PDB file of C-alpha atoms in Angstrom:
ATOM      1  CA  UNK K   1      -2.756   5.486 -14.938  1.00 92.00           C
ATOM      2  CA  UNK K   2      -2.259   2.046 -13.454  1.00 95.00           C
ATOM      3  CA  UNK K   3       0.135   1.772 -10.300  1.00 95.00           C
ATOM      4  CA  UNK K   4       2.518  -0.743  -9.495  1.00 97.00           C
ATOM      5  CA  UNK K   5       4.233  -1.992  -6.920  1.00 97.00           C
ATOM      6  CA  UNK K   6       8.038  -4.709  -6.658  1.00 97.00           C
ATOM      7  CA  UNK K   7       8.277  -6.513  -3.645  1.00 96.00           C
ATOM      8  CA  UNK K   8      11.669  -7.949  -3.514  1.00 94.00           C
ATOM      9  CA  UNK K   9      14.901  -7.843  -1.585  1.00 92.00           C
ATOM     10  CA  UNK K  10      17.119  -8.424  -4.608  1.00 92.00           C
ATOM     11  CA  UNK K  11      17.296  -4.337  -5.731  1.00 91.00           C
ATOM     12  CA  UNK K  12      18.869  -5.517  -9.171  1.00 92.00           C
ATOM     13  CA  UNK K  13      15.763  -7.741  -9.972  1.00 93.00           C
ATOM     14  CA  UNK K  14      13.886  -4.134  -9.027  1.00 94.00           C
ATOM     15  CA  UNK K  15      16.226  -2.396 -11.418  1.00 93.00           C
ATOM     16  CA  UNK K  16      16.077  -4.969 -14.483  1.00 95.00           C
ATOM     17  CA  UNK K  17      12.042  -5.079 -14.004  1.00 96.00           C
ATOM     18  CA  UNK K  18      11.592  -0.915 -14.282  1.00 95.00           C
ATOM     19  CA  UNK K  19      14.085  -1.038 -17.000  1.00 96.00           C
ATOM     20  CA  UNK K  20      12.744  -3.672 -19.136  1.00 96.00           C
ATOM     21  CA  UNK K  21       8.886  -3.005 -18.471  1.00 96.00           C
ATOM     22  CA  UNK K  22       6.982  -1.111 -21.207  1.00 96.00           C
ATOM     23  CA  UNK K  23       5.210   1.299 -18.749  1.00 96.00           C
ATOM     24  CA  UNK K  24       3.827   3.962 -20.407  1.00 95.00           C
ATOM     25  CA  UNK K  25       2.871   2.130 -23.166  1.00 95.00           C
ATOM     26  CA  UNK K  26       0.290  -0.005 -21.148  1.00 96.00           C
ATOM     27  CA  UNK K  27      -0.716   2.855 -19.123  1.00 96.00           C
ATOM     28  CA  UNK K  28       1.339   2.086 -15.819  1.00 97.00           C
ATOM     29  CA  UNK K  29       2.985   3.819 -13.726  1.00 95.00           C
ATOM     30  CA  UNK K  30       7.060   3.462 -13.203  1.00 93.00           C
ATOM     31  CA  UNK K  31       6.722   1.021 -10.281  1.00 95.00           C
ATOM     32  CA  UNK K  32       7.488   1.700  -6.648  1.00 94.00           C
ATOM     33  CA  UNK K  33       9.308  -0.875  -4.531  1.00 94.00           C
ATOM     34  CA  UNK K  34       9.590  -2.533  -1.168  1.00 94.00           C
ATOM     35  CA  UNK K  35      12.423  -4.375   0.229  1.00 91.00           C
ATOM     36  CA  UNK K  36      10.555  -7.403   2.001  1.00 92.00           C
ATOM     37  CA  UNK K  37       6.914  -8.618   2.525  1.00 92.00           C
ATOM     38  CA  UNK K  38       6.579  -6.787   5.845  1.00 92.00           C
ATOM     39  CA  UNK K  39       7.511  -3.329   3.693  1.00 93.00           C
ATOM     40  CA  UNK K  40       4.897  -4.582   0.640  1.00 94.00           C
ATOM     41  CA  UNK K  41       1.924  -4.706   2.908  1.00 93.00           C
ATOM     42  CA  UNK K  42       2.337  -1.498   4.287  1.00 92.00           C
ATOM     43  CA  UNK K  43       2.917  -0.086   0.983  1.00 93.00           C
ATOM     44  CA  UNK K  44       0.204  -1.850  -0.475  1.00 93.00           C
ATOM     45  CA  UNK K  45      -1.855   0.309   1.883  1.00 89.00           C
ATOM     46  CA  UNK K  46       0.012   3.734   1.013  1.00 91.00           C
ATOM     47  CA  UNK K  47      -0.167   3.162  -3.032  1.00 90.00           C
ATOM     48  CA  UNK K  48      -3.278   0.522  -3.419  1.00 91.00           C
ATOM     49  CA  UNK K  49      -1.021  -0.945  -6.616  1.00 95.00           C
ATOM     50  CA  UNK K  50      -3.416  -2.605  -9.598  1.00 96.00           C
ATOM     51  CA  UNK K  51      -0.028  -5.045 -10.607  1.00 97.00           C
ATOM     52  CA  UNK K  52       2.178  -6.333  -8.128  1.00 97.00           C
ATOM     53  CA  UNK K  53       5.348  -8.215  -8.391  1.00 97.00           C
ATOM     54  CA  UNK K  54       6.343 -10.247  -5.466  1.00 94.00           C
ATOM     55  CA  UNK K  55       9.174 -12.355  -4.908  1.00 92.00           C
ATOM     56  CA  UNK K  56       8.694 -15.829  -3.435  1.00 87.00           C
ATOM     57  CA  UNK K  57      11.944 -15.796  -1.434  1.00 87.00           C
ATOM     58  CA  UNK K  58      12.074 -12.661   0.826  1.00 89.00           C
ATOM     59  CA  UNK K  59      12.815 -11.708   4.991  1.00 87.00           C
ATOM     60  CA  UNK K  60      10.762 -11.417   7.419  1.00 88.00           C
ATOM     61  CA  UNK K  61       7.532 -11.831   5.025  1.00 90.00           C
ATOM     62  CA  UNK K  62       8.159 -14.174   2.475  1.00 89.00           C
ATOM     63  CA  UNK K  63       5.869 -14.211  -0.721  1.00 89.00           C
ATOM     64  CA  UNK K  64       3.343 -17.003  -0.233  1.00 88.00           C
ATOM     65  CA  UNK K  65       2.454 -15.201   3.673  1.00 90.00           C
ATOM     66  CA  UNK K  66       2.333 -11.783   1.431  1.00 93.00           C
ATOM     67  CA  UNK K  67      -0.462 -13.086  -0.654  1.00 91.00           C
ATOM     68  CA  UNK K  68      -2.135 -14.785   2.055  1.00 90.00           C
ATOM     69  CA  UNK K  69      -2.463 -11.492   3.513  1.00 90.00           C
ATOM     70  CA  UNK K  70      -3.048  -9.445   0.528  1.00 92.00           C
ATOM     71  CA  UNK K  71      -5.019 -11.615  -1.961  1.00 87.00           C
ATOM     72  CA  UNK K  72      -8.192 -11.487   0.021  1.00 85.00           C
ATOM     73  CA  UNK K  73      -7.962  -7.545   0.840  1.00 86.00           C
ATOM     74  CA  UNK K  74      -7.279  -6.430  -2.610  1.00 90.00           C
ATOM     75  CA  UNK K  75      -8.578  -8.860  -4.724  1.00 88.00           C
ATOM     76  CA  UNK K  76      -8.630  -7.256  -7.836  1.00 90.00           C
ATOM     77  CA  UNK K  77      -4.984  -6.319  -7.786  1.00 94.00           C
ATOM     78  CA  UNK K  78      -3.120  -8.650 -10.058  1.00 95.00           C
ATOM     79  CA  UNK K  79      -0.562 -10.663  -8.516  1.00 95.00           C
ATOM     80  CA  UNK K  80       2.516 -11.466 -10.551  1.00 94.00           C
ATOM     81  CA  UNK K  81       5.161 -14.415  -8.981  1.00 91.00           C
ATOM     82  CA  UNK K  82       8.927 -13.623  -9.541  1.00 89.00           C
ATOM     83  CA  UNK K  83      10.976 -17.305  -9.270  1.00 84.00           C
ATOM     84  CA  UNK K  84      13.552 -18.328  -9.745  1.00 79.00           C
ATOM     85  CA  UNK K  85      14.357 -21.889 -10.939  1.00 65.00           C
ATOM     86  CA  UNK K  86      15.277 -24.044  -8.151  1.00 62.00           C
ATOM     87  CA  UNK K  87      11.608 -22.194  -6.443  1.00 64.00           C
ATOM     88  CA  UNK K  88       9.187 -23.476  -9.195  1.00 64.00           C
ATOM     89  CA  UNK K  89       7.443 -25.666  -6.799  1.00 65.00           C
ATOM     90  CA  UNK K  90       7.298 -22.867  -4.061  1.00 64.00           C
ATOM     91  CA  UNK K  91       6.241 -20.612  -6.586  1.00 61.00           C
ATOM     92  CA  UNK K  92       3.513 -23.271  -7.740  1.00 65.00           C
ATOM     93  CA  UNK K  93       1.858 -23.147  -4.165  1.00 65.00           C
ATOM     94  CA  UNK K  94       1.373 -19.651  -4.680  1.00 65.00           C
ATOM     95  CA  UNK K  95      -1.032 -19.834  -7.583  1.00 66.00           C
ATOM     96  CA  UNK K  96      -3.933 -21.043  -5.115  1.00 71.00           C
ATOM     97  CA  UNK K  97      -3.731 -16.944  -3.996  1.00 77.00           C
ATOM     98  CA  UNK K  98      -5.198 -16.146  -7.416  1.00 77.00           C
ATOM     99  CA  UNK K  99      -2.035 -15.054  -9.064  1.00 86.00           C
ATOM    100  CA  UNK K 100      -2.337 -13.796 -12.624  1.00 88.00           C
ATOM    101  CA  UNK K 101       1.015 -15.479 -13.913  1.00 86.00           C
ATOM    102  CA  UNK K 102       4.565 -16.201 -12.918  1.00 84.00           C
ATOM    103  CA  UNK K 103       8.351 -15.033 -14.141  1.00 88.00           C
ATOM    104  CA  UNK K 104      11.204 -16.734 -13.940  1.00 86.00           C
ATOM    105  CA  UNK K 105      14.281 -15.441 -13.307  1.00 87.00           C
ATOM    106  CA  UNK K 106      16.360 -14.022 -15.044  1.00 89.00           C
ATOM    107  CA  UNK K 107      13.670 -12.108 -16.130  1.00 92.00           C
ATOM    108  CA  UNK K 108      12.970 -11.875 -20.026  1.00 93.00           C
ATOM    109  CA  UNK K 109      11.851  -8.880 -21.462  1.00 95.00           C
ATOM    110  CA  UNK K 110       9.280 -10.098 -23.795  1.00 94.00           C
ATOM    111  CA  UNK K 111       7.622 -12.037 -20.881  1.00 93.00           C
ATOM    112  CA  UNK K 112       7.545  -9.691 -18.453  1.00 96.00           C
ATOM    113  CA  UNK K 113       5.812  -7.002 -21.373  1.00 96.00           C
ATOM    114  CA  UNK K 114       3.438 -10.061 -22.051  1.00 94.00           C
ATOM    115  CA  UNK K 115       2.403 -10.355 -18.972  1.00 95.00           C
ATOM    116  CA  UNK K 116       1.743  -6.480 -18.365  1.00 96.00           C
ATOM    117  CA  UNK K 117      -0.253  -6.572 -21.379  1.00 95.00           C
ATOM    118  CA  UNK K 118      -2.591  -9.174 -19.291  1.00 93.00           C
ATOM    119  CA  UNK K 119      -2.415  -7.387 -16.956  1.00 95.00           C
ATOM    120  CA  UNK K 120      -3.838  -4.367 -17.818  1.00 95.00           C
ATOM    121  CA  UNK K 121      -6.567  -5.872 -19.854  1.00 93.00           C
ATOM    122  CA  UNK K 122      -7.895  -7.671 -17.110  1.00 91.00           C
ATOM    123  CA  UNK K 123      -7.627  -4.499 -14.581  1.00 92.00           C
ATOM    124  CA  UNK K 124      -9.503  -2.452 -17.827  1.00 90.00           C
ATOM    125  CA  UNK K 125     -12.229  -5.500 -18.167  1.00 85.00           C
ATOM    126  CA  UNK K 126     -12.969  -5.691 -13.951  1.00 80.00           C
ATOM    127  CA  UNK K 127     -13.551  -1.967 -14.586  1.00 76.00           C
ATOM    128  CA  UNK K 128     -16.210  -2.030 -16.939  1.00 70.00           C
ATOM    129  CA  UNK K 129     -17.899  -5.039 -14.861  1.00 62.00           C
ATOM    130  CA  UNK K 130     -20.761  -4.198 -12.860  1.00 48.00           C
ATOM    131  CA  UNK K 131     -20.126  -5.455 -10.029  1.00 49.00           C
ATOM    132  CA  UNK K 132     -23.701  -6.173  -8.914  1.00 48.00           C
ATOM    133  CA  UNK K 133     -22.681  -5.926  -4.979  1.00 44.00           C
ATOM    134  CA  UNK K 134     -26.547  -5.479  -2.888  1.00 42.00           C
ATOM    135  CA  UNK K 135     -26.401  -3.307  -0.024  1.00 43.00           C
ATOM    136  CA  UNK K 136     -26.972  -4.311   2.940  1.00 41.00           C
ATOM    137  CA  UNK K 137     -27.917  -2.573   6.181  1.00 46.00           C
ATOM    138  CA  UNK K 138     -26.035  -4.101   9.216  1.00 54.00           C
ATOM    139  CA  UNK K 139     -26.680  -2.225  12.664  1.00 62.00           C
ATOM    140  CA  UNK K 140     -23.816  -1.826  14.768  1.00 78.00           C
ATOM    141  CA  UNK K 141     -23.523  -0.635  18.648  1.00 85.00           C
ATOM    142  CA  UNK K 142     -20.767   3.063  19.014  1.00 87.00           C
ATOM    143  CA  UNK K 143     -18.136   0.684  20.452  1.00 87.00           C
ATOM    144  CA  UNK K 144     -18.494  -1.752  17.419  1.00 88.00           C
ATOM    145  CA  UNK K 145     -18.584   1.571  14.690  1.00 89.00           C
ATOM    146  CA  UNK K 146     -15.418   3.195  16.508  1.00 91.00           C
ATOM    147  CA  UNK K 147     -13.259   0.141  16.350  1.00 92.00           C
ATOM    148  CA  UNK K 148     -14.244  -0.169  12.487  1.00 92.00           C
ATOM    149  CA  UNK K 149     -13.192   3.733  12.169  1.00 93.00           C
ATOM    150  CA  UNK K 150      -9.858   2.791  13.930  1.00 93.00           C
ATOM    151  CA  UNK K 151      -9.224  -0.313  11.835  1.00 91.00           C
ATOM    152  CA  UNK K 152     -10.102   2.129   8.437  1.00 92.00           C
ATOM    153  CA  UNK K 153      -7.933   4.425   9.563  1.00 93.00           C
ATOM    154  CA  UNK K 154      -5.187   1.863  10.245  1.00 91.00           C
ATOM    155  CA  UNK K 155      -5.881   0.672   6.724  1.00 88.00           C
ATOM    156  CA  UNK K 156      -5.908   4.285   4.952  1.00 90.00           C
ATOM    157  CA  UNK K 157      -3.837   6.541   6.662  1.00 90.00           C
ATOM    158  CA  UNK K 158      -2.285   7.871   3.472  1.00 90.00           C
ATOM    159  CA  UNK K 159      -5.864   9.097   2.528  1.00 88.00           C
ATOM    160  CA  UNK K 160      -7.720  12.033   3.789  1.00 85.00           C
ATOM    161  CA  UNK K 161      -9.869  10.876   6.749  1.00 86.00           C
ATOM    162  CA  UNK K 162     -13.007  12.460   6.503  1.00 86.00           C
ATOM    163  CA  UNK K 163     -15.429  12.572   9.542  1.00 88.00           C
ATOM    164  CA  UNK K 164     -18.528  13.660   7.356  1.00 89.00           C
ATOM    165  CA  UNK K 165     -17.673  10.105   5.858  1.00 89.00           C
ATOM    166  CA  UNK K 166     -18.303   8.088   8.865  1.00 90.00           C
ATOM    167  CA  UNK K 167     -21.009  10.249  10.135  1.00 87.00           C
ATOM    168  CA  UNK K 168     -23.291   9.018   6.891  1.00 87.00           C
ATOM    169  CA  UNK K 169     -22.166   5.963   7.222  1.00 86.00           C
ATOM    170  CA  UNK K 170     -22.861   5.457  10.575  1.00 84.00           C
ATOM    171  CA  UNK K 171     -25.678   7.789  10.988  1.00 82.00           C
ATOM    172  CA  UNK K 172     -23.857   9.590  14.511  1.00 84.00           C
ATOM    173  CA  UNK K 173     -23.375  13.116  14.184  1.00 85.00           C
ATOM    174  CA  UNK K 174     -19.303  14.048  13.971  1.00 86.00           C
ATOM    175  CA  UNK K 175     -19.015  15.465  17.294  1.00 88.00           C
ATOM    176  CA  UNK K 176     -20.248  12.376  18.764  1.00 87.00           C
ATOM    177  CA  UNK K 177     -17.974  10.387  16.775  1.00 90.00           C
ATOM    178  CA  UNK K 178     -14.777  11.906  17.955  1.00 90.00           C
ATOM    179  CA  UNK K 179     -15.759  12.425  21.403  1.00 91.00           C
ATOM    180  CA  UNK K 180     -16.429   8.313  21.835  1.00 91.00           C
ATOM    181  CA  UNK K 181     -13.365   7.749  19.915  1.00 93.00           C
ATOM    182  CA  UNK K 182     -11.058   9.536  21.733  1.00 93.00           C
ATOM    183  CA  UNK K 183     -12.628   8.231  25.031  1.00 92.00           C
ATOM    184  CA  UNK K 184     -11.637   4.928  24.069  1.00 92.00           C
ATOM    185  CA  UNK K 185      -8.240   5.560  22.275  1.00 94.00           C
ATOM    186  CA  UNK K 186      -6.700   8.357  23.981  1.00 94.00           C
ATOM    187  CA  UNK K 187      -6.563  10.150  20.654  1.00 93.00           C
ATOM    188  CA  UNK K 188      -8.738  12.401  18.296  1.00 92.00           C
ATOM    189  CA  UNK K 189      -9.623  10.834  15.350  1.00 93.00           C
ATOM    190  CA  UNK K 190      -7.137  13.065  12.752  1.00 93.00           C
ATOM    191  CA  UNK K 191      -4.918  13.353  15.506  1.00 94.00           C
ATOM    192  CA  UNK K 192      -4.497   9.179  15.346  1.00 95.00           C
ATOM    193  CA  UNK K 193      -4.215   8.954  11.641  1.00 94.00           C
ATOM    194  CA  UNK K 194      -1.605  11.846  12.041  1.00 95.00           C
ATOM    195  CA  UNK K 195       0.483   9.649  14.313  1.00 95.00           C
ATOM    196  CA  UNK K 196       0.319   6.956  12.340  1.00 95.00           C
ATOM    197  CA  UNK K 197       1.452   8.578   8.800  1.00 94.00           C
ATOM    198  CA  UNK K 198       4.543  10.414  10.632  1.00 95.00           C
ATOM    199  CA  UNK K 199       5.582   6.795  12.373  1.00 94.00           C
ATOM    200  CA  UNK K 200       5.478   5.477   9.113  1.00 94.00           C
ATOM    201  CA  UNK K 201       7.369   8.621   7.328  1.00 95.00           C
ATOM    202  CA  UNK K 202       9.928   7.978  10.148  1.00 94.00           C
ATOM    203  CA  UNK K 203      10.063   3.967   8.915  1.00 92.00           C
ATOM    204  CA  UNK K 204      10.251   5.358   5.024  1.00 93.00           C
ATOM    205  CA  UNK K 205      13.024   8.292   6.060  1.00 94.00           C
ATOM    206  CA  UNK K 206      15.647   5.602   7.155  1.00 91.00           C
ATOM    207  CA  UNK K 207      15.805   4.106   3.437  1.00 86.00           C
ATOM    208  CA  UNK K 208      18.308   6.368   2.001  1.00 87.00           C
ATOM    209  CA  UNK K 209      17.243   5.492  -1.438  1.00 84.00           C
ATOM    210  CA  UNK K 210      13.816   6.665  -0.994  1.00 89.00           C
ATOM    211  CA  UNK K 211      13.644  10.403  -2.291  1.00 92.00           C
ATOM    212  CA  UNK K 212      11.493  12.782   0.167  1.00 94.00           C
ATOM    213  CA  UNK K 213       8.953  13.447  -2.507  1.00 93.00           C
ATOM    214  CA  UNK K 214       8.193   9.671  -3.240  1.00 92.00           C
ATOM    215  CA  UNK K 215       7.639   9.034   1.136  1.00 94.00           C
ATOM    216  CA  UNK K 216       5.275  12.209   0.284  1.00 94.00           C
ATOM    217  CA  UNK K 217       3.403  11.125  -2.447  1.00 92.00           C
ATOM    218  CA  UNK K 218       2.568   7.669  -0.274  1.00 91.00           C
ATOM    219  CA  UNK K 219       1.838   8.966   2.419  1.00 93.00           C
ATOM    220  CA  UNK K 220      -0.743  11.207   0.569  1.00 90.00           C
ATOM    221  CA  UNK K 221       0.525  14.382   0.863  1.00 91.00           C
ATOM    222  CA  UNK K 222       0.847  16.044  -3.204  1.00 85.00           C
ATOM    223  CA  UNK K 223       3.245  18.783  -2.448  1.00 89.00           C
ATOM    224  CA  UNK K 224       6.172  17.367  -0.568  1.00 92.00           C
ATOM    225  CA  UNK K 225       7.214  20.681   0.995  1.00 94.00           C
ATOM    226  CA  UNK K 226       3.898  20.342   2.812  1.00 94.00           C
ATOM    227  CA  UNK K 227       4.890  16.818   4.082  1.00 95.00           C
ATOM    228  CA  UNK K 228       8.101  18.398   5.517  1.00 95.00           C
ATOM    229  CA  UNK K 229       6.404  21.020   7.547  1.00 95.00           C
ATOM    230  CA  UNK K 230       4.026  18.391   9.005  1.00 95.00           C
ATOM    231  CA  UNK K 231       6.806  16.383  10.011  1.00 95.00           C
ATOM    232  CA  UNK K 232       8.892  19.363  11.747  1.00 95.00           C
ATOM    233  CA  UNK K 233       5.597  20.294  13.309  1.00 95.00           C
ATOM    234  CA  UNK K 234       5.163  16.679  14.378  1.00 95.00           C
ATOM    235  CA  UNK K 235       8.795  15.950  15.216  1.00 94.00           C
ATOM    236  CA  UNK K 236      10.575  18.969  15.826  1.00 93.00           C
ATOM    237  CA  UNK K 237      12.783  18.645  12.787  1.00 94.00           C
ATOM    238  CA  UNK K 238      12.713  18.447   9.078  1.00 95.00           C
ATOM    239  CA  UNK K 239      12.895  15.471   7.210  1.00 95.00           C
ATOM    240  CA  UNK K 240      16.236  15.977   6.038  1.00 93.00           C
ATOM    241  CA  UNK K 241      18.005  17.026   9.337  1.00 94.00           C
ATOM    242  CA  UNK K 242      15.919  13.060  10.260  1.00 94.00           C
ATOM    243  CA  UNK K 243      18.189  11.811   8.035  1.00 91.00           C
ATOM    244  CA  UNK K 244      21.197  13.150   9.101  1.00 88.00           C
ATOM    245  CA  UNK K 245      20.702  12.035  12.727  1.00 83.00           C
ATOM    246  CA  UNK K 246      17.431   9.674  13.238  1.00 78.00           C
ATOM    247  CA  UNK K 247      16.149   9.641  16.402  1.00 65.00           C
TER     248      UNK K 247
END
């Protein structure tokens, strides 16, 4: 199924959008959320969404810097803009990112099921594209391969990190890999993707509204009571006792 994501401080616009949405019927999802721009680029990274919805009008990240930052990495998501009236000209701007449409608020049922519908077609016609891309063989010096490892993990912490992976890609053997990496970073290689998905479950822990199994799910753990014995392993305490007293 197809996954998607609200980015939008206004929680009732998140409410009347997962209540009004046909979801099932177009294959999707029910939607996750995040509360600013800042929050919908790291989830974009934890849940790789095929629709999102992001408001134009938001803290700290505000919709137009969102898909400046997001348009070129994930280019075949589909970007809808939510609006509201007195924003049409902001919102306007935004279509140079390659948005697939625009609601205004308040938002309309039969529009926002319309524009799912689009959605999903396009998302199920870039599928069955071939997408022609050549390979090409670029050689790169250890220093230059372990940065790009860092900067993939960085990117993909919420997926298993293989080190078989990079070892075809890069043509080192594994060993060699971690040693250089950790050299340079202070850190093993699953030990620094480690640290960075329990920061982040730390970040996701504080939103009270966020149920444990949903921080699980994106941060790529499938059983959540696994997730909890990482983190007490990691932290010292279980995710719920976090809650009751962050640190």
């Amino acid at each position: 199924m197809y996954k998607a994501l609200i980015v939008d401080d206004e929680k009732p616009i998140m409410k009347v959008i997962t209540a009004l949405g046909e979801w099932s019927k177009y294959g999707i999802e029910r939607p996750y959320y995040a509360g600013d721009g800042k929050e919908g680029l790291a989830a974009m990274r934890e849940i790789s969404p095929d629709i999102v919805f992001v408001d134009m009008k938001m803290p700290v990240i505000d919709g137009p810097a969102f898909l400046k930052a997001t348009t070129n990495e994930y280019p075949d998501t589909q970007y809808i803009v939510i609006s509201g009236h007195s924003e049409f000209e902001f919102a306007r701007t935004a279509l140079k990112y390659r948005v697939l449409d625009y609601l205004l608020k308040p938002i309309i049922e039969e529009e926002l099921n319309a524009v799912l519908k689009k959605a999903t077609e396009l998302l199920s016609s870039n599928k069955n594209t071939d997408s022609g891309t050549a390979n090409t063989e670029v050689v790169l010096n250890i220093d230059e391969i372990v940065f790009l490892i860092k900067t993939h993990i960085e990117k993909n912490y919420s997926r298993d990190i293989a080190l078989q992976m990079f070892a075809e890609q890069y043509h080192f053997s594994k060993e060699y890999l971690s040693k250089v990496f950790k050299e340079k970073f202070g850190k093993g290689i699953y030990e620094y993707a480690m640290g960075l998905r329990m920061g982040r479950a730390r970040e996701l822990l504080i939103d009270m509204d966020m149920p444990i199994h949903e921080i699980s799910e994106r941060l790529g753990y499938k059983d959540s009571s696994y997730f909890s014995k990482a983190f007490r392993n990691y932290f010292g305490c279980w995710p719920t006792e976090f809650r009751r007293n962050p640190q």
